[in-house]
CSV table of C-alpha atoms and ligand atoms in Angstrom, one decimal:
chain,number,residue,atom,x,y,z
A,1,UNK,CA,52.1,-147.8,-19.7
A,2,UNK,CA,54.1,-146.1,-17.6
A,3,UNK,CA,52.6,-145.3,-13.5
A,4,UNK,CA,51.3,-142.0,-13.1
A,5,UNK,CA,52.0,-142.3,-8.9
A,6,UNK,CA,55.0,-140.5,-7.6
A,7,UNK,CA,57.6,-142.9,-8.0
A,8,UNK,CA,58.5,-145.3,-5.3
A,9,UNK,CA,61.9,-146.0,-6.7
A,10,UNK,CA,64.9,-143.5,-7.3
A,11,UNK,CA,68.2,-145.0,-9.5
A,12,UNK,CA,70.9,-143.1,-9.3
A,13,UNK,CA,74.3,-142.8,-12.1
A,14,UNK,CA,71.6,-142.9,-14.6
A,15,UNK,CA,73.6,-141.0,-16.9
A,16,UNK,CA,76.3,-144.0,-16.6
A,17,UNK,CA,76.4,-147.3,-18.0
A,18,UNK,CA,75.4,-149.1,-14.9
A,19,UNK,CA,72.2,-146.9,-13.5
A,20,UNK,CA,71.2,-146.2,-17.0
A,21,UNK,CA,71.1,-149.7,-18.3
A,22,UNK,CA,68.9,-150.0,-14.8
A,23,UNK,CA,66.6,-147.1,-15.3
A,24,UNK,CA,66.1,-148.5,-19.0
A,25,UNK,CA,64.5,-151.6,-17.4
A,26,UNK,CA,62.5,-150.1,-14.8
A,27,UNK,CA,60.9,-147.8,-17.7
A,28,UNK,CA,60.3,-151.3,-20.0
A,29,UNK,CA,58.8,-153.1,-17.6
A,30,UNK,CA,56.0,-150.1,-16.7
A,31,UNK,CA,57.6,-148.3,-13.5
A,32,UNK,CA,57.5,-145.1,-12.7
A,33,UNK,CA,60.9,-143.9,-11.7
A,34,UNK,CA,62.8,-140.7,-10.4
A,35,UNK,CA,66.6,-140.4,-11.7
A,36,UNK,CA,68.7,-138.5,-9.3
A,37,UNK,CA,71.5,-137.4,-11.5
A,38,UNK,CA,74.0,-134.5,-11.5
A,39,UNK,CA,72.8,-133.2,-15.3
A,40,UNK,CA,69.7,-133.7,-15.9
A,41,UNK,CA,69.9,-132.9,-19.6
A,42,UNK,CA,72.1,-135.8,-19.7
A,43,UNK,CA,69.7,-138.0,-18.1
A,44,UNK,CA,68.2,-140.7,-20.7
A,45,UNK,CA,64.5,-140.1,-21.5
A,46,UNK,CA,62.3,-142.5,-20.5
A,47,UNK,CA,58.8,-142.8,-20.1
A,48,UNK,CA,57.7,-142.4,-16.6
A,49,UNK,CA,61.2,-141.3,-15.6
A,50,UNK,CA,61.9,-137.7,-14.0
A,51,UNK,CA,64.9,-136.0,-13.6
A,52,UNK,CA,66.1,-134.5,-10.6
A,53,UNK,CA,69.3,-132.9,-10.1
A,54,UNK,CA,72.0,-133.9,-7.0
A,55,UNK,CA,75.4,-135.3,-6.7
A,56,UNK,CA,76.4,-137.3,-3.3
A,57,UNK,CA,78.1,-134.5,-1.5
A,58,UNK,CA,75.2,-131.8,-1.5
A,59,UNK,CA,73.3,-132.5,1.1
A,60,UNK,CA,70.4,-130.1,0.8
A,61,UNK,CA,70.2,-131.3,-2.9
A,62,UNK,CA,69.8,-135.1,-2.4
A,63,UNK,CA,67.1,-134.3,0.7
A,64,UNK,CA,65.2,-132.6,-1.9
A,65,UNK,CA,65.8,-135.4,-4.6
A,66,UNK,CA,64.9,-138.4,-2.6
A,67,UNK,CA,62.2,-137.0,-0.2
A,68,UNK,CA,59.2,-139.0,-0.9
A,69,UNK,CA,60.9,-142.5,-2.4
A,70,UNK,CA,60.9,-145.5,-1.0
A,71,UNK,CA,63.6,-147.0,-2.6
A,72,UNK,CA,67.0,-145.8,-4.1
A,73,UNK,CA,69.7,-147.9,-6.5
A,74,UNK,CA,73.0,-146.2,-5.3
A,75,UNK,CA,75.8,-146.3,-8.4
A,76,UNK,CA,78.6,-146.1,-6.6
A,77,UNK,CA,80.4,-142.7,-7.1
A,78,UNK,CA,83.4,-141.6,-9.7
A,79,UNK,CA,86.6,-142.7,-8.2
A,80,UNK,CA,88.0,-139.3,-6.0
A,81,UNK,CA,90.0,-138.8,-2.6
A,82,UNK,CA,87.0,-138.0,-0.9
A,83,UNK,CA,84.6,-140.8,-2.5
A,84,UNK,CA,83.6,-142.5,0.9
A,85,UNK,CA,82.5,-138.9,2.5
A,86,UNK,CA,80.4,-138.4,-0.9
A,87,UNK,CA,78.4,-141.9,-0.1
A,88,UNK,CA,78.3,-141.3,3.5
A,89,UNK,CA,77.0,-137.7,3.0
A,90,UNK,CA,74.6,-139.4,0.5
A,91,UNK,CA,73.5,-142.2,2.6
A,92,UNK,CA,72.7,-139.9,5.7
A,93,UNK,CA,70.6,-137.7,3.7
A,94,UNK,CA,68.7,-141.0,2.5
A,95,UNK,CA,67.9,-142.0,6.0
A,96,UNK,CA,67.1,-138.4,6.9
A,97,UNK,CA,64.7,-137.7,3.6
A,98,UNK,CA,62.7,-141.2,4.7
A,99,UNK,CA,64.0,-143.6,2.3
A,100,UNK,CA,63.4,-147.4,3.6
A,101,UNK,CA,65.5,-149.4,1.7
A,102,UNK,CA,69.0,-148.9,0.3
A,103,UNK,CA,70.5,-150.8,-2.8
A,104,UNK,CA,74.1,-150.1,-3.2
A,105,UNK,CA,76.4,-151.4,-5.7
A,106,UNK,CA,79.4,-152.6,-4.1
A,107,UNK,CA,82.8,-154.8,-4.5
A,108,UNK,CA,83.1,-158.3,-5.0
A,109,UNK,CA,85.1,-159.1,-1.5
A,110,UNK,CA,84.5,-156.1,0.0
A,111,UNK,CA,86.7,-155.8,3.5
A,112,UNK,CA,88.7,-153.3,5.6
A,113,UNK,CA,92.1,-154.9,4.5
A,114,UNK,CA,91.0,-156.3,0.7
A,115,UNK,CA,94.1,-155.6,-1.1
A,116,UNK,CA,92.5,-153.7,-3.7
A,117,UNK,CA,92.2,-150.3,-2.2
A,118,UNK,CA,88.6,-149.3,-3.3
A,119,UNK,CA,87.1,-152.1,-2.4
A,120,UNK,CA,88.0,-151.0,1.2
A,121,UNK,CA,86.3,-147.7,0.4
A,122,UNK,CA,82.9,-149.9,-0.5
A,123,UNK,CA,83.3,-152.1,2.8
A,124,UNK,CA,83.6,-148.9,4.5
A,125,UNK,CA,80.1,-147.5,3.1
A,126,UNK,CA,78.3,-150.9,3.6
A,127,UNK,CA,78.9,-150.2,7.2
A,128,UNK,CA,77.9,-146.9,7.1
A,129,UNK,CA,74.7,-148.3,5.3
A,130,UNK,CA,74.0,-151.2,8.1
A,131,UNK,CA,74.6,-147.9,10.9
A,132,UNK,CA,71.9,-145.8,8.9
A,133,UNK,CA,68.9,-148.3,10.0
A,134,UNK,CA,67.8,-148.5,6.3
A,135,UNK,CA,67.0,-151.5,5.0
A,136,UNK,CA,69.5,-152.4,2.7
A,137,UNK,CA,70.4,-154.9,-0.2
A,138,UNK,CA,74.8,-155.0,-1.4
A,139,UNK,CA,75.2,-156.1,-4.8
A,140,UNK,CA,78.9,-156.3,-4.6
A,141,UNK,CA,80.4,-157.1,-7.9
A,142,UNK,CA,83.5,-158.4,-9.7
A,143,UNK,CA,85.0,-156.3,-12.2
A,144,UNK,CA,83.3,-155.8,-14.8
A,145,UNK,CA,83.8,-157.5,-17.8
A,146,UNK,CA,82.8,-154.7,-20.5
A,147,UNK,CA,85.9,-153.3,-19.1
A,148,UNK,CA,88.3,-155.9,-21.0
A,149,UNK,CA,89.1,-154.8,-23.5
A,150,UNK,CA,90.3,-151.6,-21.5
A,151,UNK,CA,93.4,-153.8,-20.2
A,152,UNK,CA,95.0,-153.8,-23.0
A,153,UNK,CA,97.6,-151.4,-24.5
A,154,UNK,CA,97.9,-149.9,-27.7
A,155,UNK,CA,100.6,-153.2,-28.3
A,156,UNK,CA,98.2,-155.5,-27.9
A,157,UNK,CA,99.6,-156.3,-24.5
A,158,UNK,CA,97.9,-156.2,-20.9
A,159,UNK,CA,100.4,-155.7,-18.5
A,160,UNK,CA,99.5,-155.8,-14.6
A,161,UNK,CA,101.5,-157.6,-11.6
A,162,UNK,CA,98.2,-160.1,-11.3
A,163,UNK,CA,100.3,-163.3,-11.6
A,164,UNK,CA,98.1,-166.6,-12.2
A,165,UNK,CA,95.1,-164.9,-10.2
A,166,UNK,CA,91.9,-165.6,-11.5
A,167,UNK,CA,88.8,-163.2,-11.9
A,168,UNK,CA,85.1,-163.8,-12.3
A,169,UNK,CA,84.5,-160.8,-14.8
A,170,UNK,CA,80.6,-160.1,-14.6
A,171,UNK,CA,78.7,-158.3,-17.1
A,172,UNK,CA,77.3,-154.6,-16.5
A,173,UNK,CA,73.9,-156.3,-18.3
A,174,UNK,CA,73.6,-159.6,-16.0
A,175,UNK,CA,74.1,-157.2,-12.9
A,176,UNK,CA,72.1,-155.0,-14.1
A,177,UNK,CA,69.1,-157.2,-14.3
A,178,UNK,CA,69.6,-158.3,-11.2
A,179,UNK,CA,69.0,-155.0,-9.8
A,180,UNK,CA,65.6,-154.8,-11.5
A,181,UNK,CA,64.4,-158.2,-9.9
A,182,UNK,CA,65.7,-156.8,-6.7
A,183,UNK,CA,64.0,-153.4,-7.3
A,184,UNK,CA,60.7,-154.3,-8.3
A,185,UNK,CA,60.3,-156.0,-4.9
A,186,UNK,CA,62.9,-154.8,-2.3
A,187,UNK,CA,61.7,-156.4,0.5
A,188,UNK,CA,62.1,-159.7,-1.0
A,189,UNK,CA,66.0,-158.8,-0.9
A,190,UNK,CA,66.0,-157.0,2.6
A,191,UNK,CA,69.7,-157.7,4.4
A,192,UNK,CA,70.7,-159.6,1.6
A,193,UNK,CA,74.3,-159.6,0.1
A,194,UNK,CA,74.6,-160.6,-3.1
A,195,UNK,CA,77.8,-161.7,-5.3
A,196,UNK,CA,77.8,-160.9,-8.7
A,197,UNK,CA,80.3,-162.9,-10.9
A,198,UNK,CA,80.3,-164.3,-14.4
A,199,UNK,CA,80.1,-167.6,-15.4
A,200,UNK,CA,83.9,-168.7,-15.0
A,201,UNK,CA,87.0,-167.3,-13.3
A,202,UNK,CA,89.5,-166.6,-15.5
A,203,UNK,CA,93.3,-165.5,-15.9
A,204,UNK,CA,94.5,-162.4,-17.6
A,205,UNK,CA,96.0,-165.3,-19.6
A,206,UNK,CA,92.9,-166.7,-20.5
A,207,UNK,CA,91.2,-163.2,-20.8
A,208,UNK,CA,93.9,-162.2,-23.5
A,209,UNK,CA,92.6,-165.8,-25.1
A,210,UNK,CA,89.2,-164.7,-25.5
A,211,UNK,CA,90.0,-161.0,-27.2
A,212,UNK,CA,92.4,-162.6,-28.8
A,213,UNK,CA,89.5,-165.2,-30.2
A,214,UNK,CA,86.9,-162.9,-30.6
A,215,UNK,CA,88.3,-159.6,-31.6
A,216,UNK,CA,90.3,-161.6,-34.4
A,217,UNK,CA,94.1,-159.7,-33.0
A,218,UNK,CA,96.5,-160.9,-30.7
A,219,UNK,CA,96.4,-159.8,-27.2
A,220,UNK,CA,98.8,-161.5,-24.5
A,221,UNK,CA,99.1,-160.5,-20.9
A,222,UNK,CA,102.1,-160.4,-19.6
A,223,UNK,CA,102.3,-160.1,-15.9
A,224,UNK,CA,104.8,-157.2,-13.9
A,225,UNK,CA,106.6,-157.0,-10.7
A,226,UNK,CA,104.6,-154.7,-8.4
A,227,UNK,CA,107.6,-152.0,-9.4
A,228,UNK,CA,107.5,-152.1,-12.8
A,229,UNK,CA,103.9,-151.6,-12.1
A,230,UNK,CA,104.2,-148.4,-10.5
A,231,UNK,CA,106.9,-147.4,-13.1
A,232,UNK,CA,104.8,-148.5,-15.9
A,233,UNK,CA,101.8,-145.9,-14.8
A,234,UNK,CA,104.1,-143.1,-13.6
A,235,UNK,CA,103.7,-141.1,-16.9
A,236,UNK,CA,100.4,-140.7,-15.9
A,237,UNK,CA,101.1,-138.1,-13.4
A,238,UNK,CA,97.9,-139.5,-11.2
A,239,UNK,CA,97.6,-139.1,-6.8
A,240,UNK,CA,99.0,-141.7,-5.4
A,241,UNK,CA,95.6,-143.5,-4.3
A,242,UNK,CA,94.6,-143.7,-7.8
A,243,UNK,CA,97.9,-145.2,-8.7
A,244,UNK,CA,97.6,-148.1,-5.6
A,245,UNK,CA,94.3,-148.1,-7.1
A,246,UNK,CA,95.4,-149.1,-10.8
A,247,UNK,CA,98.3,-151.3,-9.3
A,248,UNK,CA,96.0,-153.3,-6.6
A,249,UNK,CA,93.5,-154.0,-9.3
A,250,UNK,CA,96.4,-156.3,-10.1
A,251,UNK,CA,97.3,-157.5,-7.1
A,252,UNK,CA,93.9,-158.2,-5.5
A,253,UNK,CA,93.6,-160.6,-8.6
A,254,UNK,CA,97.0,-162.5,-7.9
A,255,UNK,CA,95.4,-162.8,-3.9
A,256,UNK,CA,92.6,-165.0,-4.9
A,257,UNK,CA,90.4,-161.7,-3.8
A,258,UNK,CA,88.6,-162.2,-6.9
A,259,UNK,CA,88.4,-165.6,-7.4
A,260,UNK,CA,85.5,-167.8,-7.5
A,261,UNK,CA,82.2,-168.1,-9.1
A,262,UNK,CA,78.7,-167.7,-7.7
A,263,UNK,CA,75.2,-168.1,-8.7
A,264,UNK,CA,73.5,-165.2,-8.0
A,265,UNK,CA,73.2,-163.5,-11.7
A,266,UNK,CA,71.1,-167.2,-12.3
A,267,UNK,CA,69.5,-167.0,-8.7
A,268,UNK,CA,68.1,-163.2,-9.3
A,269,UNK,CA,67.3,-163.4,-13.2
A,270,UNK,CA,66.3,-166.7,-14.2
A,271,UNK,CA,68.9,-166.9,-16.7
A,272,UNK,CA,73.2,-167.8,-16.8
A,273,UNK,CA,75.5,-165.0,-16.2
A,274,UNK,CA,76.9,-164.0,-19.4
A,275,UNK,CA,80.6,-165.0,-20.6
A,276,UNK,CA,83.3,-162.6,-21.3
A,277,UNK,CA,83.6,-163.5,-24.8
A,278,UNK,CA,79.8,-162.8,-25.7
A,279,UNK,CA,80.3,-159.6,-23.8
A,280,UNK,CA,82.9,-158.6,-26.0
A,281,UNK,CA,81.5,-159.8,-29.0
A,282,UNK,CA,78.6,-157.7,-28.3
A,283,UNK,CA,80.4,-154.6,-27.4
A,284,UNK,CA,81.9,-154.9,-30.9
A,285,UNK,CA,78.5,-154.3,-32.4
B,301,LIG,N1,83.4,-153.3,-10.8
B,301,LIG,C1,84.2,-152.7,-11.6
B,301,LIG,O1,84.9,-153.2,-12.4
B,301,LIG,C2,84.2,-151.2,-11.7
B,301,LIG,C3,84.9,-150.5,-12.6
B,301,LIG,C4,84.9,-149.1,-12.7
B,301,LIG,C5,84.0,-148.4,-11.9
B,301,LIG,N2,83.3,-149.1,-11.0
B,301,LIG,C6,82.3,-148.4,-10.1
B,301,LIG,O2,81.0,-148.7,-10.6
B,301,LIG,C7,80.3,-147.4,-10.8
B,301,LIG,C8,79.4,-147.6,-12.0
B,301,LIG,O3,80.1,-147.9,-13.1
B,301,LIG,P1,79.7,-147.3,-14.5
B,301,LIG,O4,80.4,-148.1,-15.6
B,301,LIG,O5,78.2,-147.2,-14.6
B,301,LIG,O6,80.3,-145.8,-14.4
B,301,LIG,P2,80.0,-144.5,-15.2
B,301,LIG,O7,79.5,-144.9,-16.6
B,301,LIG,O8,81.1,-143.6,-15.1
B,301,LIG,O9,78.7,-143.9,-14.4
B,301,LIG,C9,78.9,-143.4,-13.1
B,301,LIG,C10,77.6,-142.7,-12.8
B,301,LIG,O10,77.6,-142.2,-11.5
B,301,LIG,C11,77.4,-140.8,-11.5
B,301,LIG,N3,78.2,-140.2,-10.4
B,301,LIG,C12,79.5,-140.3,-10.2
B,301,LIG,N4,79.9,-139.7,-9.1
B,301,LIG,C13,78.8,-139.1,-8.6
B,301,LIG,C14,78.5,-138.2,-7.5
B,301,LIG,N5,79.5,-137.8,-6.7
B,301,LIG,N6,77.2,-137.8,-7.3
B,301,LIG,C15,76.2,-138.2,-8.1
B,301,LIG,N7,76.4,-139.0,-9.2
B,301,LIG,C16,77.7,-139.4,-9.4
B,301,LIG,C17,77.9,-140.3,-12.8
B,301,LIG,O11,77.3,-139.1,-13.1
B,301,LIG,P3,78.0,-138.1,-14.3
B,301,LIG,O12,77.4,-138.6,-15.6
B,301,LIG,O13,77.5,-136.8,-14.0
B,301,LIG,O14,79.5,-138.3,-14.2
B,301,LIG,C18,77.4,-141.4,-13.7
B,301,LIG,O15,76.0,-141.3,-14.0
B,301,LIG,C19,81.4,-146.4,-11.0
B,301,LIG,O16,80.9,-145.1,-10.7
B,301,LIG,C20,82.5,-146.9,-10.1
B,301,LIG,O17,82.3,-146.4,-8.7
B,301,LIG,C21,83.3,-150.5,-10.8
């Protein structure tokens, strides 16, 4: 049975993968929850879940969406030019509409110089976050490993100037469970900063392995020069922080920036963090 209280928790991005696999296990587990979402006809309907319309950048609108919650799961935003004054814009209006605690899904290695560009962009908003006086937990993430099978081109090839780096692909499930423990009591997880990895770090070598393995088709990875990079993605005709975006997914990986495994999926949910290959297997339906 779903609470009939006003809801003390607000997820946000619920029309996303992310927030809405998050909003789908507040509502199992009983808890009343608002979803602050930018259509609310798209919003997935749950029991005890209401709808209330906002994106990051209107002020007035998130004031009026969050005013009365205690605590708020913060997707981080589509990636834009002006993404970081969208999450400060929406983290100032949480403080302002009385939110306590803040739980903001960040970047695995999150730093002012972390070579991939956006994760600069989340380091950025975790400061802002720490300067609002809200309590505050970071989930900061690898990439995620339902995104895998995105890599590769229509030749069965990914191609990215990662070298021999290694990355600890988490799945959008494990982290997403781990956000419910955290949510369903907050202040257990006050300050805290959490990594969220899968099980093993692997190269785009072995990642081509596993599709390979489990989607029964060849896929290789064969690694580029930063250049050929750059040339590779030109036809796309993107701004040029989306392209250093694309390329220093790459090259954040060949740094060691997302290398290395850690327990916290086990820690928060009582169970392993899920390998790549059973992510893709289940993906495939
Ligand atoms: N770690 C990684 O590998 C990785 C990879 C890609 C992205 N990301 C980040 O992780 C986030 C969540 O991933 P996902 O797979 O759940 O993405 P997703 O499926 O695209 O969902 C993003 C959600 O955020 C909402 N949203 C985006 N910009 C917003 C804004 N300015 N104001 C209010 N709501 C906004 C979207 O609303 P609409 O439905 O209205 O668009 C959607 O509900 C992404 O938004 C991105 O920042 C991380």
């Amino acid at each position: 049975m779903a609470e009939t209280r006003t809801p003390t928790v607000t997820v946000t991005g619920a029309t996303g993968r992310l927030g809405g696999r998050v909003a789908h296990r507040l509502a199992e587990r009983g808890l009343a929850q608002r979803l602050l979402v930018r259509s609310p006809e798209r919003a997935p309907r749950l029991p005890g879940a209401t709808p209330v319309r906002a994106e990051y950048g209107d002020r007035e609108a998130v004031l009026r969406g969050l005013s009365g919650t205690e605590t708020v799961f913060m997707v981080s935003a589509s990636e834009s030019a002006d993404r970081l004054a969208q999450h400060r814009n929406f983290v100032d209006a949480a403080a302002e509409a009385g939110v306590r605690h803040l739980v903001y899904v960040s970047f695995y290695g999150a730093a002012p110089d972390a070579t991939f560009t956006l994760a600069r962009d989340h380091f950025h908003t975790e400061e802002h976050i720490r300067a609002s006086g809200l309590a505050y937990t970071f989930l900061r993430d690898n990439f995620y490993a339902e995104f895998v099978p995105d890599l590769v081109g229509a030749d069965g090839v990914i191609r990215g100037p990662a070298e021999r780096g290694r990355t600890a692909f988490v799945s959008q499930d494990d982290i997403a469970d781990a956000a419910t423990t955290i949510l369903t009591r907050p202040t257990d997880h006050t300050g805290a900063v959490y990594d969220l990895t899968g099980p093993e770090s692997l190269t785009l070598h072995d990642a081509a392995a596993v599709l390979t393995e489990v989607l029964g088709r060849t896929v290789t990875y064969e690694p580029e020069t930063v250049e050929e990079a750059y040339a590779s993605r030109a036809s796309y005709d993107a701004p040029q922080w989306q392209l250093d975006a694309w390329v220093s997914t790459y090259t954040a990986i060949a740094a060691g920036q997302l290398d290395g495994v850690s327990d916290a999926v086990r820690t928060l949910t009582g169970h392993p963090a899920t390998p790549l290959a059973d992510v893709v297997r289940a993906l495939r339906g």
